[in-house]
Each structure stands twice: as C-alpha cells, then as structure tokens.
Coordinates of C-alpha atoms and ligand atoms in Angstrom, one line a residue:
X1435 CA 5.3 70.8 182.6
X1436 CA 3.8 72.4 179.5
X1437 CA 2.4 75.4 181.3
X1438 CA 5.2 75.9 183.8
X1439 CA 7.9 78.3 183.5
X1440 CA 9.8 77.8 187.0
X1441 CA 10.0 75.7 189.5
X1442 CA 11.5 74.0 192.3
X1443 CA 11.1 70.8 194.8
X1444 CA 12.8 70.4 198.3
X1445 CA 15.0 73.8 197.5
X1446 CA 17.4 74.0 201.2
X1447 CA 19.9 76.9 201.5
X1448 CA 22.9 77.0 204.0
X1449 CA 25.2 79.4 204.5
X1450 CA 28.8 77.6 206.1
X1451 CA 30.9 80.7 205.5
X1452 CA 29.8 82.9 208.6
X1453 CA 30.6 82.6 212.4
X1454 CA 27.7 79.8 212.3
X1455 CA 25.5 77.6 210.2
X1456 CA 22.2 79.3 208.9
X1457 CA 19.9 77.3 206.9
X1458 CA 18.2 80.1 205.4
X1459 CA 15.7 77.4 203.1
X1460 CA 14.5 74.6 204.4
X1461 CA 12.5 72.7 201.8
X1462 CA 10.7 75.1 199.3
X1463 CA 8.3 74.0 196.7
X1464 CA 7.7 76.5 193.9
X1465 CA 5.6 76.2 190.8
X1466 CA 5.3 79.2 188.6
X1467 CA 2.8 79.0 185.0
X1468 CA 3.2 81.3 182.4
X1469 CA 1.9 84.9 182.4
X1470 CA 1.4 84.3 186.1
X1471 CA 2.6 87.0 188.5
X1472 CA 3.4 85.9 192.0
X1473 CA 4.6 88.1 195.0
X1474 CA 6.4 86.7 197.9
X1475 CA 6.7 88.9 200.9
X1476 CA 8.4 88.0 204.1
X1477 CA 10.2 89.5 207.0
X1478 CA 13.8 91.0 206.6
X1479 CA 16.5 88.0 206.5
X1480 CA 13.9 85.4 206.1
X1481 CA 15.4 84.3 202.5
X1482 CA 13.6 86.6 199.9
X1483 CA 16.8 87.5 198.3
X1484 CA 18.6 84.3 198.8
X1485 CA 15.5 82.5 197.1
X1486 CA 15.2 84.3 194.5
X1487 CA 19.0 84.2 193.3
X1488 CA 18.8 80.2 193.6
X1489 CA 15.3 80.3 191.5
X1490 CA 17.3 82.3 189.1
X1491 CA 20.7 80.3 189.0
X1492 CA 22.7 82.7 190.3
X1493 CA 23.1 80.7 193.6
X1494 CA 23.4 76.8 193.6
X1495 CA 20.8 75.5 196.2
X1496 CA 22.4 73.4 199.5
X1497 CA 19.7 70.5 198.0
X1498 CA 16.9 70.3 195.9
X1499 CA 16.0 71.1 192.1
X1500 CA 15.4 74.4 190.2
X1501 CA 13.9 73.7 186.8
X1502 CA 13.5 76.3 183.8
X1503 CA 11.4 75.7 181.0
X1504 CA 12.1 72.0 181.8
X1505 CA 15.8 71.9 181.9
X1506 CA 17.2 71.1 185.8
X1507 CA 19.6 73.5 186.8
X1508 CA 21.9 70.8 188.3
X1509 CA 21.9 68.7 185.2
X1510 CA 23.4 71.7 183.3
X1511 CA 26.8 72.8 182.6
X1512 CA 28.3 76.5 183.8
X1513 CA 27.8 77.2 180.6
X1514 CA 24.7 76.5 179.4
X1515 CA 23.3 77.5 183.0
X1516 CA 24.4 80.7 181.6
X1517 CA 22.8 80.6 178.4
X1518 CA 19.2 79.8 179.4
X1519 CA 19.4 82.5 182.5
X1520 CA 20.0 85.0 179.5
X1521 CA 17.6 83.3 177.1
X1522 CA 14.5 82.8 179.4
X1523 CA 15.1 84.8 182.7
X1524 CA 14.9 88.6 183.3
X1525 CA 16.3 90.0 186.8
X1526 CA 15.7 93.5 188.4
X1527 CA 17.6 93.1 191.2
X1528 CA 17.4 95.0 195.0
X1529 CA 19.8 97.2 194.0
X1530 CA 19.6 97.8 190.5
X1531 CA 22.9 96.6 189.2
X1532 CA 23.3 99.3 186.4
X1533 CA 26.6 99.7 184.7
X1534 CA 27.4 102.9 185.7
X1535 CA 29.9 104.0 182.6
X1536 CA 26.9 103.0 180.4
X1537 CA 24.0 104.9 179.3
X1538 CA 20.2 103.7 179.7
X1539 CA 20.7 102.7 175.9
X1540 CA 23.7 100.7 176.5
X1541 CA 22.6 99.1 179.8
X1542 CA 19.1 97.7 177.9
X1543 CA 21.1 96.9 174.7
X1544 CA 23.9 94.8 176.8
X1545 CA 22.3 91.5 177.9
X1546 CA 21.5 91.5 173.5
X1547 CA 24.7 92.1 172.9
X1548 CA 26.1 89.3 175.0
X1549 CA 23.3 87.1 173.5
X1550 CA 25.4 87.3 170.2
X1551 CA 22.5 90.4 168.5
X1552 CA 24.8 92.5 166.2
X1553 CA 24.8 96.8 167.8
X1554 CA 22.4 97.9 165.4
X1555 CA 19.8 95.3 166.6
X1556 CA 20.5 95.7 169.7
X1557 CA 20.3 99.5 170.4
X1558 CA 16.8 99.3 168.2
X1559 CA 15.4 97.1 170.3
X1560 CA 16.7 98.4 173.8
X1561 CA 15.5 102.0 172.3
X1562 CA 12.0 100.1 171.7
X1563 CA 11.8 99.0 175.6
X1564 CA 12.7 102.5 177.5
X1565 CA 9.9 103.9 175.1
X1566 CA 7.7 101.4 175.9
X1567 CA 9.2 101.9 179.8
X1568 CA 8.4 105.9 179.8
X1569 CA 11.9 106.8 179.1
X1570 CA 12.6 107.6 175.3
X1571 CA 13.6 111.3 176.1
X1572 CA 16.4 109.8 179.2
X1573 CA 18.3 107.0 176.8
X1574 CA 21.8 108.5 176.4
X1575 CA 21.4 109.4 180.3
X1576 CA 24.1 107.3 182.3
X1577 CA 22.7 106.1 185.7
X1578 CA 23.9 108.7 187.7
X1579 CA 22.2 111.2 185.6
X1580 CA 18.3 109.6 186.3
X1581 CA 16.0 109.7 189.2
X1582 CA 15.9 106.7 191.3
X1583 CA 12.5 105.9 189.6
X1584 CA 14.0 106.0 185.8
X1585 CA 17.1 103.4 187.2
X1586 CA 14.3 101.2 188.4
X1587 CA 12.8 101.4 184.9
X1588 CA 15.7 100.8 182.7
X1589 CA 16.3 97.5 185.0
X1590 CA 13.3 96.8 183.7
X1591 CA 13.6 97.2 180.2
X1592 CA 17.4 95.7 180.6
X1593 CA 15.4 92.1 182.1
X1594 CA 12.7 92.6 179.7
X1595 CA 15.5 92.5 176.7
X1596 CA 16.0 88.9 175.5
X1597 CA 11.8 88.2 175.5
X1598 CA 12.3 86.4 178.6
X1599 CA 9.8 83.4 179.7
X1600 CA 10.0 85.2 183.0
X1601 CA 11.4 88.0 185.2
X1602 CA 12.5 87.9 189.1
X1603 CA 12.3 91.3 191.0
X1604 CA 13.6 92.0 194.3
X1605 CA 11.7 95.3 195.5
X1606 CA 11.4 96.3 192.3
X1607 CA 9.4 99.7 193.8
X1608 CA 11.3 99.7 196.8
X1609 CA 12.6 103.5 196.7
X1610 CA 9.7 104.3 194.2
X1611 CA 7.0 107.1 195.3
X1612 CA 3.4 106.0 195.0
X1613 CA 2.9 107.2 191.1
X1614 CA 6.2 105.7 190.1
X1615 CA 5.0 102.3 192.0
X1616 CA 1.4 102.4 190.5
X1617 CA 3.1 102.9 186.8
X1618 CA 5.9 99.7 187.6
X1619 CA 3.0 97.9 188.5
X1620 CA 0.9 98.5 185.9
X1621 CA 3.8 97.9 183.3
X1622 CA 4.0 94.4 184.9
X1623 CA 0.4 93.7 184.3
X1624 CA 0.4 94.5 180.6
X1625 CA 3.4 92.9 180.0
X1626 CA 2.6 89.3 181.5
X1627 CA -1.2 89.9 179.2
X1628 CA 0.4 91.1 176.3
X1629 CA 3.5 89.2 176.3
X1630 CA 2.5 86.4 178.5
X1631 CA 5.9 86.8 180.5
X1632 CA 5.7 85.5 184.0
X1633 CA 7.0 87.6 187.1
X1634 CA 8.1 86.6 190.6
X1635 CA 8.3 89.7 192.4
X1636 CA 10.2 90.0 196.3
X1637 CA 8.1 92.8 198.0
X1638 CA 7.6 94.5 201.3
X1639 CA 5.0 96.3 199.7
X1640 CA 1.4 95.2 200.0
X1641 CA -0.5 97.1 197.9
X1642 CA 1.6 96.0 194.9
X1643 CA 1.3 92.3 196.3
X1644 CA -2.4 92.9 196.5
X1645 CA -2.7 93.4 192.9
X1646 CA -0.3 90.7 192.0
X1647 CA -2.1 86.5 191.1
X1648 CA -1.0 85.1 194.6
X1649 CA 0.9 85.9 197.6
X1650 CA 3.2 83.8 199.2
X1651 CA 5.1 84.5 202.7
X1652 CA 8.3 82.9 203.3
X1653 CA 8.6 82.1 206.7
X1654 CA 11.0 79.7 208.7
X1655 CA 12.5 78.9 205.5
X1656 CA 9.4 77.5 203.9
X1657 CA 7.2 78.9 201.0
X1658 CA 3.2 78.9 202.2
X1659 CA 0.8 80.3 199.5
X1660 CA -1.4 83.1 201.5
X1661 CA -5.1 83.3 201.5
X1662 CA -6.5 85.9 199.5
Ligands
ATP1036 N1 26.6 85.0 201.8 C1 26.0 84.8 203.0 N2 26.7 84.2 204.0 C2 26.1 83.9 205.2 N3 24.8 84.3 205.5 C3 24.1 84.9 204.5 C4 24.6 85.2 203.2 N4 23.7 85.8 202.5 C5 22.6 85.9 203.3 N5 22.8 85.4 204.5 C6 21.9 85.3 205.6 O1 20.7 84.7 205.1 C7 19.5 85.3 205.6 C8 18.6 85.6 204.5 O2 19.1 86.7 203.7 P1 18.4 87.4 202.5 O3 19.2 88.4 201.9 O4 17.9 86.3 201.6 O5 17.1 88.0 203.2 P2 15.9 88.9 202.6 O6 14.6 88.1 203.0 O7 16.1 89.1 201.2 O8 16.0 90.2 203.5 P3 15.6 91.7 203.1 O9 14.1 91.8 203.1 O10 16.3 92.5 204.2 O11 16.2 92.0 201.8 C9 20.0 86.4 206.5 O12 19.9 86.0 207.8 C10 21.4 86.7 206.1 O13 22.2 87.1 207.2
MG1037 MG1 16.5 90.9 200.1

C-alpha cells in the first residue's frame, strides 16, 4: 500500500430513492499511486460524479471498500471520516461550491481554519495559493465579483489548502476557455511534480485527458483503463 494514495475494490452504487432502482456502479476497482494523475471520462449519467463523491467519502458506497492512505472508509467513524477527507483529500467539485458571502481569501483560508490553523496562518497561507493560482490581485473579490475562470481557480487553491495526498475534480475546466484550460492543466502537472499530490480528474474534455498519466472510461458501471 506504500505507494497508493486511493483506492477501491468491488465499489457498487444504488440509488432506492427515485421512481426505480439504478445501480449506477457495479463493481469498480480503483488504484491510485502518488503524484499520479488519472482522468476518467465517460458519457453523461454513467457515474462520474457519483464515483467520485464515494472515492472521496462524501457518499457511502451500496458495497465494496474505499481506502485512503490505508485507512477503510467503512471502518471509520463520522468523525474521523471527516477528518482524513480534510487532512488528505482536496475536491473541486462540478459546480464550484464557493461560499458566496466569502472572499477568494476566506474561501482558500476556510478548510485551514476548520482544520484547527489559527486566522493569521491561515489567510498567509491561502494568500500563498491564489498567488501561486494567478490570482494575488482578485483575493478580497467575493465569487460573484470573478470570471468563471478565477472561481474555478480559487476551488483549486481552496482543495490544494491542507497539502492534500490527493485532489478529485469534476470538470474542473468545464466552462473554461482554451487558455484558461491549458493554464488549470498545467498547474496540475507542476503540482503532482513539485508536490507529488495525486489528482483524479472527471472530464469530458480530451485534450486535457490526453495529457493526463491514464484514461479510464466508465462504462456500464465499470472502470476499464483505456489504451493510450
Ligand atoms: N441522488 C440520486 N438519486 C437517484 N438517482 C441518482 C442520484 N444521483 C444520481 N443519480 C443517477 O445516477 C446516474 C449517474 O449520475 P452522475 O451524476 O454520477 O453522472 P455523471 O457521469 O457525473 O454525469 P454528467 O457527466 O452529466 O455530470 C444518473 O443516471 C443519475 O440520474
Ligand atoms: Mg457529473
């Protein structure tokens, strides 16, 4: 296990709650190293989302085992479920989830403040990462007051906050323009050499997948690794 971050064995996925059963996974097995980045593409409604909120413990799989830097996710309490998903695990979700009362500082600086990092820490350090994201002039800017673009990049630096072993992005350059997609991507890339943080990135886009370690498709509710 030494060398892997995430992973999971037989992961299955139902929903109950709508007008009929949908097993959305169906028995995936996942093994992510460190400083590995790893795109999984895959039709609309195939799981992409549902997958990765289940790697990340935000969603208890139907069956099967998600394990973090060794720890199972079943074996764990509410609690300290919580604590390694803030420790170890970034998320820059399909919709980016800012706080929108917040500024960019404040956003970045939160997940360190609920971490137990006193303010002054914290708003150094979250000031460090939207530098290092492109965005030291926009910090006091609330979301509402950035581009679509700069939102994407503060949910960056907001996952990249607590030095995480790895980060999980859904579309991460979904409603990005070329240059802003190209400069996401090339953050990622430094970041996993630099910092040796891992990524599993949900995309519809291939170029970005392209550049990325290895592709997997989900299909029929089943992981397959694709030829490169
Ligand atoms: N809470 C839920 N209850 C019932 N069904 C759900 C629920 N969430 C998702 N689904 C179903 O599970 C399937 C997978 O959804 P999911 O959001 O994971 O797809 P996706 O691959 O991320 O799609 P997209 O590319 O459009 O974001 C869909 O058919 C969806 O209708
Ligand atoms: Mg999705």
């Amino acid at each position: 296990m030494d060398n892997i971050v995430l992973s999971c064995a037989n992961v299955t996925k139902d929903y109950d709650e709508g007008p009929q059963r949908v097993s959305v996974l169906k028995g995936v097995d996942f093994q992510l190293q460190r400083a590995q980045r790893v795109a999984i593409v895959g039709a609309s409604g195939s799981g992409k989302s549902t997958l990765l909120n289940v790697l990340g413990g935000l969603d208890k799989p139907s069956g099967g085992e998600v394990t973090v830097l060794g720890q199972a996710f079943s074996k764990l309490s509410e609690n300290k479920r919580g604590k390694v998903r803030n420790q170890s695990m970034g998320f820059v979700y399909q919709f980016h989830h800012l706080l929108p009362e917040f500024s960019a500082l404040e956003n970045v600086a939160m997940p360190l403040l609920i971490a137990g990092q006193d303010k002054k820490a914290a708003q150094d350090k979250a000031q460090e990462l939207l530098s290092e994201v492109g965005l030291i002039e926009r910090i006091h800017h609330k979301p509402a007051e950035l581009s679509g673009g700069e939102r994407q990049r503060v949910a960056i630096a907001r996952a990249l906050a607590n030095d995480p072993a790895c980060v999980l992005m859904d579309e991460p350059t979904g409603n990005l323009d070329k240059d802003n997609a190209m400069a996401i991507q090339q953050l990622m890339m430094s970041l996993s050499k630099s910092l040796a943080i891992s990524f599993v990135v949900v995309t519809h886009d291939e170029q970005l997948a392209h550049t990325l370690d290895l592709v997997y498709e989900l299909a029929d509710g089943v992981l397959i690794e694709r030829a490169s």
